[in-house]
mmCIF file of C-alpha atoms in Angstrom:
data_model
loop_
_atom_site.group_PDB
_atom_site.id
_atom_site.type_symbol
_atom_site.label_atom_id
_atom_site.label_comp_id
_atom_site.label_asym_id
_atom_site.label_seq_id
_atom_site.Cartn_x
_atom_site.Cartn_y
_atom_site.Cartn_z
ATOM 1 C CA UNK A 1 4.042 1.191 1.842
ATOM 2 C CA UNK A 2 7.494 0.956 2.107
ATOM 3 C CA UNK A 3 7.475 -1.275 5.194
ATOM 4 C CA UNK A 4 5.543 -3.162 3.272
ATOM 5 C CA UNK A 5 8.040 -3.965 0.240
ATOM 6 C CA UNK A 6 10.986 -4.203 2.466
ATOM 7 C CA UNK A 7 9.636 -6.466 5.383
ATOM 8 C CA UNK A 8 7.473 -8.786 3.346
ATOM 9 C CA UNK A 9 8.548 -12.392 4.180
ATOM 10 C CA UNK A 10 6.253 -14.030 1.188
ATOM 11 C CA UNK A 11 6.009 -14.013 -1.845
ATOM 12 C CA UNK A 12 3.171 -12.718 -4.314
ATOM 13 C CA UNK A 13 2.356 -9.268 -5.930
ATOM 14 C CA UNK A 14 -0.390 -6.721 -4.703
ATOM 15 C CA UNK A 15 -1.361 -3.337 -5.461
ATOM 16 C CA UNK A 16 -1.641 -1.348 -2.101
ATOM 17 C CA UNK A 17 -4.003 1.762 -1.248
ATOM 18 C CA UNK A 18 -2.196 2.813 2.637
ATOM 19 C CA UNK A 19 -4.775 5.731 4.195
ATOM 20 C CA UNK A 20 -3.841 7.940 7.458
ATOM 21 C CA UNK A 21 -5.562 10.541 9.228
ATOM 22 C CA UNK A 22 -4.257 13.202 11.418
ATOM 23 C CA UNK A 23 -4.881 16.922 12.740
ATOM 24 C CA UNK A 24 -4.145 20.663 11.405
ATOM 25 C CA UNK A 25 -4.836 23.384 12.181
ATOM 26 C CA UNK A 26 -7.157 23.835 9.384
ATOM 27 C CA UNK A 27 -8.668 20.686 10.812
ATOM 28 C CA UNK A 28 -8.961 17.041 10.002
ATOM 29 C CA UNK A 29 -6.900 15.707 6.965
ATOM 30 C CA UNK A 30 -6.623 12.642 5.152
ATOM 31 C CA UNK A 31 -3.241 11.174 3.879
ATOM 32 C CA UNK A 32 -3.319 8.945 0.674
ATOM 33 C CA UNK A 33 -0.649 6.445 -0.906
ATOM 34 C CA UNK A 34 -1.946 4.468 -3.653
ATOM 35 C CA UNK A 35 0.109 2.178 -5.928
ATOM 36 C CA UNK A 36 -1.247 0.408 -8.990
ATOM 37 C CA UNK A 37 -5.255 0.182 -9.541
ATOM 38 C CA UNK A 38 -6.829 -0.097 -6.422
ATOM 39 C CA UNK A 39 -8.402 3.043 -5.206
ATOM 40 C CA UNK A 40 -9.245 6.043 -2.438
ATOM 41 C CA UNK A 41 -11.835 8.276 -3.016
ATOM 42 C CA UNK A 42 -13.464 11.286 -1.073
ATOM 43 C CA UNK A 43 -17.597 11.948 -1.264
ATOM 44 C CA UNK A 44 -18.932 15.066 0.101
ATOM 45 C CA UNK A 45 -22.357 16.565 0.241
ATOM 46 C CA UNK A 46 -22.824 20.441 -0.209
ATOM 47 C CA UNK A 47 -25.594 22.453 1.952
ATOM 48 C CA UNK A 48 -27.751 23.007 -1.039
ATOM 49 C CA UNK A 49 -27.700 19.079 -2.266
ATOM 50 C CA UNK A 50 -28.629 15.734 -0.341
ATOM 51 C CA UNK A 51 -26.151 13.879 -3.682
ATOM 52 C CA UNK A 52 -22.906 13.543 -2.606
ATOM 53 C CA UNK A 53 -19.819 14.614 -5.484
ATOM 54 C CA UNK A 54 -16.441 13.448 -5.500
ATOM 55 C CA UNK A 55 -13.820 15.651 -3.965
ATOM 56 C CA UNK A 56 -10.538 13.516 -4.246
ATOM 57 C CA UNK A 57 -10.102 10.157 -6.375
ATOM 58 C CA UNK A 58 -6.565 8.363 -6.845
ATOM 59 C CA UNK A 59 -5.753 7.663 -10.514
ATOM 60 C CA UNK A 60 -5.047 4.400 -11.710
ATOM 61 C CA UNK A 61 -1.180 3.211 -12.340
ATOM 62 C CA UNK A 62 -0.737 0.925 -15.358
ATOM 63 C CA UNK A 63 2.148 0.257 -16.926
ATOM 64 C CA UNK A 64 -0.245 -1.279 -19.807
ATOM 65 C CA UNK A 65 -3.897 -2.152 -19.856
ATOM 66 C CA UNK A 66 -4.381 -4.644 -16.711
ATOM 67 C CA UNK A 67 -1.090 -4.230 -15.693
ATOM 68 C CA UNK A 68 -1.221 -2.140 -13.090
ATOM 69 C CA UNK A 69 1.832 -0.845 -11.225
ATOM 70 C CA UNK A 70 2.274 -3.587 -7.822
ATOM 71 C CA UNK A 71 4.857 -4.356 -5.205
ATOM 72 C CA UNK A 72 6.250 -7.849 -5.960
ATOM 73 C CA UNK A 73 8.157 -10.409 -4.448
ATOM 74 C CA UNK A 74 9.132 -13.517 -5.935
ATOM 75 C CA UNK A 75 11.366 -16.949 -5.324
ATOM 76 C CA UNK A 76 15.000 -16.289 -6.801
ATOM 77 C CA UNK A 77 14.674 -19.653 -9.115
ATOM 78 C CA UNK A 78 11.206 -18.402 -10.471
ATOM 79 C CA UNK A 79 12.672 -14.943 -10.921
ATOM 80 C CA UNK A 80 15.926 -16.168 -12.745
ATOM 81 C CA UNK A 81 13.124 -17.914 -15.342
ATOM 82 C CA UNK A 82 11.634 -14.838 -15.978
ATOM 83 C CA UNK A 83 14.931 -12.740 -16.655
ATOM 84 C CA UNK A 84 16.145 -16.057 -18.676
ATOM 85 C CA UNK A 85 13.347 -15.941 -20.554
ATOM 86 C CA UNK A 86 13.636 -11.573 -21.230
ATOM 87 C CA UNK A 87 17.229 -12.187 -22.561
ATOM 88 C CA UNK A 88 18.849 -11.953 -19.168
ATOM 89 C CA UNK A 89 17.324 -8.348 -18.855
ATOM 90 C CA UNK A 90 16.554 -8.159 -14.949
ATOM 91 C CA UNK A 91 13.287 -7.803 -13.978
ATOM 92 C CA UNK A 92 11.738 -4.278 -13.035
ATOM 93 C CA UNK A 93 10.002 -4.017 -9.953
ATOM 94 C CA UNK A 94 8.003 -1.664 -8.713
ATOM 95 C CA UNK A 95 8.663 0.231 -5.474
ATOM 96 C CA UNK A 96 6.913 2.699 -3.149
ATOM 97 C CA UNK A 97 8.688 5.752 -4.554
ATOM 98 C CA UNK A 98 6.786 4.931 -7.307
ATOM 99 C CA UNK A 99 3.171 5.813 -5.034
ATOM 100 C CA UNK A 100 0.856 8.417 -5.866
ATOM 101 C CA UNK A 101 0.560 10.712 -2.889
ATOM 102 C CA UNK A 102 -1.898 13.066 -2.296
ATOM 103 C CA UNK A 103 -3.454 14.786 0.933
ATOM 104 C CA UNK A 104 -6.790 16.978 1.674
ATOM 105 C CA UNK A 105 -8.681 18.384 4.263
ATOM 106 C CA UNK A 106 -11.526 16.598 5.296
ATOM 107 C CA UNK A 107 -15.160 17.892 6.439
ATOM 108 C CA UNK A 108 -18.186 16.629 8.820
ATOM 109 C CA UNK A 109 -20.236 14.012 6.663
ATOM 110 C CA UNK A 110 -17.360 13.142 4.212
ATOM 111 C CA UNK A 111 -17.026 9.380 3.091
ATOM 112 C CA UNK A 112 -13.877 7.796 2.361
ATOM 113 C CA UNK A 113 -13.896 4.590 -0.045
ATOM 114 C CA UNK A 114 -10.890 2.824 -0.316
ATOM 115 C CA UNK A 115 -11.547 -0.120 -2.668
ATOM 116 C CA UNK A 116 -9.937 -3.116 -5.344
ATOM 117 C CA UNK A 117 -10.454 -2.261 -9.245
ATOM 118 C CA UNK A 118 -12.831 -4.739 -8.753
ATOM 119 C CA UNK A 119 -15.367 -2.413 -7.370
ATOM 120 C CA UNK A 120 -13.860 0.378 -9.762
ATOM 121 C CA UNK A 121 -13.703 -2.280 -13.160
ATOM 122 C CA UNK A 122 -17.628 -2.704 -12.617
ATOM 123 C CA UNK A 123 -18.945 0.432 -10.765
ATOM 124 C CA UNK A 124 -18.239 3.774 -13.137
ATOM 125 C CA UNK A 125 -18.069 7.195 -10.791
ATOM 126 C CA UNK A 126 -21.992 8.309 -12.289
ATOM 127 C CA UNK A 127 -22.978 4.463 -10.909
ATOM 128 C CA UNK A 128 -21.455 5.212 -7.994
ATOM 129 C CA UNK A 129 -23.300 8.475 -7.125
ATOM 130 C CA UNK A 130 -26.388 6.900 -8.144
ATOM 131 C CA UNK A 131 -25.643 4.146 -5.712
ATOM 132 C CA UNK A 132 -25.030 6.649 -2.921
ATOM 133 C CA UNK A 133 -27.837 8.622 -3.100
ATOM 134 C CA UNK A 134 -30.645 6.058 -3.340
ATOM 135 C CA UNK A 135 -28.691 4.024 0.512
ATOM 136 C CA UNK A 136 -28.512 7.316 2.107
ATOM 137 C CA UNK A 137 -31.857 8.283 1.179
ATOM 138 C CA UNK A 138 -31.644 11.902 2.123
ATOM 139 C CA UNK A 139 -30.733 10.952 5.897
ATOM 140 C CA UNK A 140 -27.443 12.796 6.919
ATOM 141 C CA UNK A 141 -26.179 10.096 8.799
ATOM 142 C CA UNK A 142 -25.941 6.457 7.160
ATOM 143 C CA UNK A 143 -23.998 3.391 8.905
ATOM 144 C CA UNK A 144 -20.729 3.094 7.428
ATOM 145 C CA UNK A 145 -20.692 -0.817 7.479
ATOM 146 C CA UNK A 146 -24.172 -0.561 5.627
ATOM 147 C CA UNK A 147 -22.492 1.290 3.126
ATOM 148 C CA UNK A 148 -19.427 -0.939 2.891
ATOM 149 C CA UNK A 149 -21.509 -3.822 2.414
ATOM 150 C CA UNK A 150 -24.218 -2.438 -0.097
ATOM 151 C CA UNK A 151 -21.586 -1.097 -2.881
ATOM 152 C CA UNK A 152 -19.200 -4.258 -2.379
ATOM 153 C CA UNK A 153 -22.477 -6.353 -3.348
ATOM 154 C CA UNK A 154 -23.665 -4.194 -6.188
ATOM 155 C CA UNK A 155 -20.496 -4.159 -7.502
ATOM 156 C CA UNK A 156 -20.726 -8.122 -7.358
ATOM 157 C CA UNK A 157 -24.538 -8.256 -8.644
ATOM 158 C CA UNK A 158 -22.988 -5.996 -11.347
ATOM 159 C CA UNK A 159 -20.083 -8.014 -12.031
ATOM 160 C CA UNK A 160 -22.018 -11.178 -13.085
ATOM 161 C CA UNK A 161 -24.627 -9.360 -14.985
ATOM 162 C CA UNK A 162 -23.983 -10.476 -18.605
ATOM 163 C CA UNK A 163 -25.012 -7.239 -20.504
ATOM 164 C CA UNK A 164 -23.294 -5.027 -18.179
ATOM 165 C CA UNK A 165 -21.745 -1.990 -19.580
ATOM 166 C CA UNK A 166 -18.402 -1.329 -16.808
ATOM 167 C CA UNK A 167 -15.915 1.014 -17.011
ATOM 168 C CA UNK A 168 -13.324 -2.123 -17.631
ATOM 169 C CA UNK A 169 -14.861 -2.035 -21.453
ATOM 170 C CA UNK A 170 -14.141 1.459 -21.537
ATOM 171 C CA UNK A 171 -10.464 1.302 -20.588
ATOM 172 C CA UNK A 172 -9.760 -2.066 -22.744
ATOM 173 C CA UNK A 173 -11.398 0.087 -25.665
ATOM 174 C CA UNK A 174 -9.500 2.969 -25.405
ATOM 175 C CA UNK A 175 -6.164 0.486 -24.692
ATOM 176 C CA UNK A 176 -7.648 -0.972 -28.480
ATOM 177 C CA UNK A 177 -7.972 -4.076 -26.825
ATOM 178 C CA UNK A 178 -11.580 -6.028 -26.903
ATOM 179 C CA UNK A 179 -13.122 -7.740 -24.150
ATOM 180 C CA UNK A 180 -16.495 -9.530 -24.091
ATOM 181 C CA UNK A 181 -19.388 -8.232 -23.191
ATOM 182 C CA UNK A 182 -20.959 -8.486 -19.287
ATOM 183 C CA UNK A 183 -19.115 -7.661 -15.530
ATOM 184 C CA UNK A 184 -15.634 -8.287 -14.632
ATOM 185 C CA UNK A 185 -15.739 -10.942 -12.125
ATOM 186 C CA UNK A 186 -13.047 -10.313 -9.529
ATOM 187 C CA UNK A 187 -12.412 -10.288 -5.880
ATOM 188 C CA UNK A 188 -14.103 -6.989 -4.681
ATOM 189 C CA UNK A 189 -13.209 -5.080 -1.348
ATOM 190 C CA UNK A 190 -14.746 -1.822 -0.059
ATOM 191 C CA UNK A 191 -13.792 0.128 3.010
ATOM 192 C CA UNK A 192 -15.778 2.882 3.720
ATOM 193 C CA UNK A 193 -15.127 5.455 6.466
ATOM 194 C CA UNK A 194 -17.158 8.408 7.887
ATOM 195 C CA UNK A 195 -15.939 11.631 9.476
ATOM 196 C CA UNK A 196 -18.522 12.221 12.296
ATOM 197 C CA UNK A 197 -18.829 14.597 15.065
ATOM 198 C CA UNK A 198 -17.939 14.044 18.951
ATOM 199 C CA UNK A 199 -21.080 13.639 19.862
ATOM 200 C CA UNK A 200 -22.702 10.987 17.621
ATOM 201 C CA UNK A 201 -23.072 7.420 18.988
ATOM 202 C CA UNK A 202 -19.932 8.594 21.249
ATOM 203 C CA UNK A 203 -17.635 7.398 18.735
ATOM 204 C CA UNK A 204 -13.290 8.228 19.207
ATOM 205 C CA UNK A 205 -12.248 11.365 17.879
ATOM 206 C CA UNK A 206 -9.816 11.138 15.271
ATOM 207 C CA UNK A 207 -9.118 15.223 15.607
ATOM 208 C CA UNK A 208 -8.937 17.675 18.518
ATOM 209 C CA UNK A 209 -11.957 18.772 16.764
ATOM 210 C CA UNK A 210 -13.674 16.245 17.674
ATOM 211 C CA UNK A 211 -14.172 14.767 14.648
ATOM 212 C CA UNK A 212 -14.198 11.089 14.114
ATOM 213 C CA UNK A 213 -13.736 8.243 11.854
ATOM 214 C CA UNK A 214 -16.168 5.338 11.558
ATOM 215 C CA UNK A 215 -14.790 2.958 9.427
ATOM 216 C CA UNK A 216 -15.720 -0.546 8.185
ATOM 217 C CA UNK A 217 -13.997 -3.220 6.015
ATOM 218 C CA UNK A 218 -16.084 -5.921 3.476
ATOM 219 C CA UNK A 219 -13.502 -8.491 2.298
#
């Protein structure tokens, strides 16, 4: 993340979610930075339940409702506008040091989501399980590109359904700000990852373990 405020060459503003993996002793982990709203979440199954739970979610950064925390650069003749029009107060940027960090041991069968808040704006965490259990079906192994591209298009179908209820109401409503009725139409991404054993389809571990990572990207 860092690398990514100091050697940008453009200019613009994004939230970032950055996700590593690497090996311990205890096995597998998962390393998280997340700045602003977009997300990273962890699903796991249990032995005595084919419905997956949620293990490990980022929280959301705002400095206000929908304005989440972002790394920004902008031209110096736009920026002196800005600070012209605050007063001549300089503008505060975000940094990395400002990241959420968090790390966890992963386990054979766990799915990793890293998404935009505009999956998370449309598709609440119950919607979400829901979602999971009816394209797994019960089957312990499910293509992680499937996956990928069935929530990124329900949380699209969702998005221009008119009378949707979204978790986007709920935060502007507890912000006391009001919002019409329906989906949040916005650009939606979804990266889902698996954590899958040596020997299925003869995948790369990402462990000594031999566990591996299957991931897939819907933009």
């Amino acid at each position: 993340v860092q690398a990514a405020e100091t050697q940008a060459t453009t200019f613009g503003a994004a939230t970032i979610s950055a996700v590593s993996f690497f090996n311990s002793e205890a096995g597998p982990r998962i390393s998280c930075a997340s700045l602003g709203d977009s997300g990273v979440m962890v699903l796991r199954k249990s032995s005595a339940s084919t419905r997956r739970s949620v293990v490990l979610e980022s929280v959301q950064q705002q400095h206000d409702w929908n304005c989440p925390y972002q790394l920004m650069r902008l031209p110096q003749d736009f920026a002196c506008k800005i600070e012209n029009c605050q007063g001549g107060q300089p503008i505060k940027y975000d940094t990395a040091e400002a990241c959420e960090i968090f790390e966890t041991t992963l386990q054979l069968g766990d799915l990793i989501l890293v998404f935009t808040d505009g999956f998370s704006d449309n598709v609440s965490q119950e919607k979400l399980l829901d979602l999971m259990e009816m394209l797994e079906g019960g089957v312990d192994l499910v293509d992680a590109e499937y996956l990928a591209q069935q929530l990124a298009a329900a949380a699209h179908e969702i998005s221009l359904d008119r009378s949707a209820h979204v978790p986007f109401h709920d935060n502007a409503r507890r912000a006391g700000v009001f919002v019409a009725g329906g989906g949040k139409q916005d650009d939606i991404t979804v990266l889902a990852s698996l954590v899958m054993s040596g020997s299925e389809r003869g995948l790369i571990p990402v462990s000594t373990q031999r566990h591996e990572l299957h991931a897939f990207a819907l933009l």
